[in-house]
XYZ file of C-alpha atoms in Angstrom:
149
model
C 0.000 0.000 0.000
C 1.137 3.447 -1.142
C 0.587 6.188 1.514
C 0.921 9.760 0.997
C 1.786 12.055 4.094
C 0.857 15.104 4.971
C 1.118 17.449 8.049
C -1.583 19.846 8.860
C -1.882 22.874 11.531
C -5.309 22.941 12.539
C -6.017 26.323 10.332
C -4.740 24.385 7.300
C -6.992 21.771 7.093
C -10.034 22.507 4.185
C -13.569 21.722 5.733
C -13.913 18.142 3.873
C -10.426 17.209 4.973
C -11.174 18.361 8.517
C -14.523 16.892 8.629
C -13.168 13.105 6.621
C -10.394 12.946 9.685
C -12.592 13.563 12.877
C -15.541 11.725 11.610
C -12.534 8.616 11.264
C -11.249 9.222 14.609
C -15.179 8.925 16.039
C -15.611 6.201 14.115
C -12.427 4.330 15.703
C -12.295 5.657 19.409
C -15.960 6.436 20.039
C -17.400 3.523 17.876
C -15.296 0.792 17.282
C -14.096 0.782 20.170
C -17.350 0.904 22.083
C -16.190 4.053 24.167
C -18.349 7.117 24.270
C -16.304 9.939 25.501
C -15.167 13.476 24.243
C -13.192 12.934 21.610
C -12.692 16.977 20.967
C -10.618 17.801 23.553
C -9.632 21.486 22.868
C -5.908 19.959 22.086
C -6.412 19.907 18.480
C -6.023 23.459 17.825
C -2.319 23.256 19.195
C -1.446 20.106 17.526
C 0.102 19.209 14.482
C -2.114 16.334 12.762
C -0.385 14.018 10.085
C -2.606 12.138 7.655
C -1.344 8.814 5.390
C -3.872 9.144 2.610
C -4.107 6.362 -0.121
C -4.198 6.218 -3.720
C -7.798 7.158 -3.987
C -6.904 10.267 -1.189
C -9.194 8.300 1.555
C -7.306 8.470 4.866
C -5.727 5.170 5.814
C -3.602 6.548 9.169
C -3.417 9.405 10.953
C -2.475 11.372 14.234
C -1.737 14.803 16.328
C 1.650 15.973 17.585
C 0.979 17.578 20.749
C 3.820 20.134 21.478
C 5.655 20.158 24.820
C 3.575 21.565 27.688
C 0.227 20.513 26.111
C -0.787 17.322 27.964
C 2.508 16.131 29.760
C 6.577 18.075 29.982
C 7.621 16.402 26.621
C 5.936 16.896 23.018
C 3.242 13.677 22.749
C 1.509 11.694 20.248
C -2.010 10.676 20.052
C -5.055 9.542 18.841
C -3.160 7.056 16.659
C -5.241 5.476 14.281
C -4.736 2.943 11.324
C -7.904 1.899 9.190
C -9.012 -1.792 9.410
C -8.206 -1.880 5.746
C -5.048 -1.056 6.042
C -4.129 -2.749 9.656
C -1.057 -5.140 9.581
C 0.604 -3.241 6.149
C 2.947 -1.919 8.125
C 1.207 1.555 8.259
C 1.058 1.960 11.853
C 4.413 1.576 12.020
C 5.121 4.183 9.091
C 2.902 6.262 10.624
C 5.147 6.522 13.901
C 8.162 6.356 12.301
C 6.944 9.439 10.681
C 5.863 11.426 13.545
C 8.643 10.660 15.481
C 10.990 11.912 13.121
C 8.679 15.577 13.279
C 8.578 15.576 17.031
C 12.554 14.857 16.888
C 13.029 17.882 14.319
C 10.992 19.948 16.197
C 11.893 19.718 19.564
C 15.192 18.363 19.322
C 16.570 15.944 23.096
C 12.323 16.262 24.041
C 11.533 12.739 23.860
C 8.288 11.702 23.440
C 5.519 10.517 26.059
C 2.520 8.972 25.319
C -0.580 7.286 27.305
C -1.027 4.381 24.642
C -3.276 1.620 25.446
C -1.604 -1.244 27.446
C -2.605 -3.659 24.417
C -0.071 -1.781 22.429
C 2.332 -1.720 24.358
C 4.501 -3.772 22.432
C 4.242 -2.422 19.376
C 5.015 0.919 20.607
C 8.003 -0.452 22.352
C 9.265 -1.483 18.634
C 9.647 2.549 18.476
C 11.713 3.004 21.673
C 9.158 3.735 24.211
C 9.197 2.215 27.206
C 6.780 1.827 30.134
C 6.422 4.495 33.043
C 4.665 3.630 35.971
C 1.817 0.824 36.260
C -1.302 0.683 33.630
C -4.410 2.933 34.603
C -8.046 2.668 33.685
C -9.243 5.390 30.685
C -12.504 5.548 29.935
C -13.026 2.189 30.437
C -9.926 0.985 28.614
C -6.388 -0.028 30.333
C -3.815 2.518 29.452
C -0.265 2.735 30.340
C 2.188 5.449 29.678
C 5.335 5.506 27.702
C 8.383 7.558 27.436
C 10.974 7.420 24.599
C 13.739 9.420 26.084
């Protein structure tokens, strides 16, 4: 699978482009994943949002950059996402391979610390990070946070 990526600041994205990505990330964390909660958080507008589009420009992977100070001391990301079609490609790993590399050229010796969900632990551990403190309950679903130094 061929993904194009792009990085958007909240005032660049068009209203269909805007509209396509948080009606995906409903559809995956409110949805799927049986988990009604408020998904707009008011962290959006500071974040940086990058979005893997396909061939056909339908969005196959995305997620948000959160800079340092936003949610925790070091820059974050979140609300990772990787469509069903396009789940074990390799995207997901592309995907944050991709962001790490922004959050590395943007705030150079930051790390990165995220509160990923404790099922994904390992796969985030594939991309350095590695467990901080003991897994927590969020929003119903076990969570444990991760720092890659």
């Amino acid at each position: 699978m061929t993904i194009n990526w792009r990085w958007y600041r909240f005032d660049e994205f068009d209203a269909a482009t805007l509209y396509a990505y948080l009606k995906l990330r409903v559809d995956v964390f409110v949805v799927e994943q049986t988990c009604p909660y408020p998904e707009l958080d008011d962290h959006d507008q500071t974040a940086q949002h990058l979005l893997g589009t396909d061939e056909d420009g339908s969005i196959v992977a995305c997620l948000r950059l959160l800079p340092p100070g936003a949610k925790y001391a070091e820059p974050s990301i979140g609300r990772v996402i990787v469509t069903p079609a396009a789940r074990g490609t390799g995207a997901g790993h592309q995907l944050v391979a991709e962001a790490l590399a922004r959050s590395t050229a943007l705030y150079p010796g930051a790390g990165n610390r995220i509160g990923a969900q404790e099922r994904l632990q390992r796969f985030y551990a594939m991309h350095g990070f590695e467990p901080v403190g003991e897994p927590y309950l969020e929003d119903d679903i076990l969570h444990i946070d991760m720092l890659r130094a």
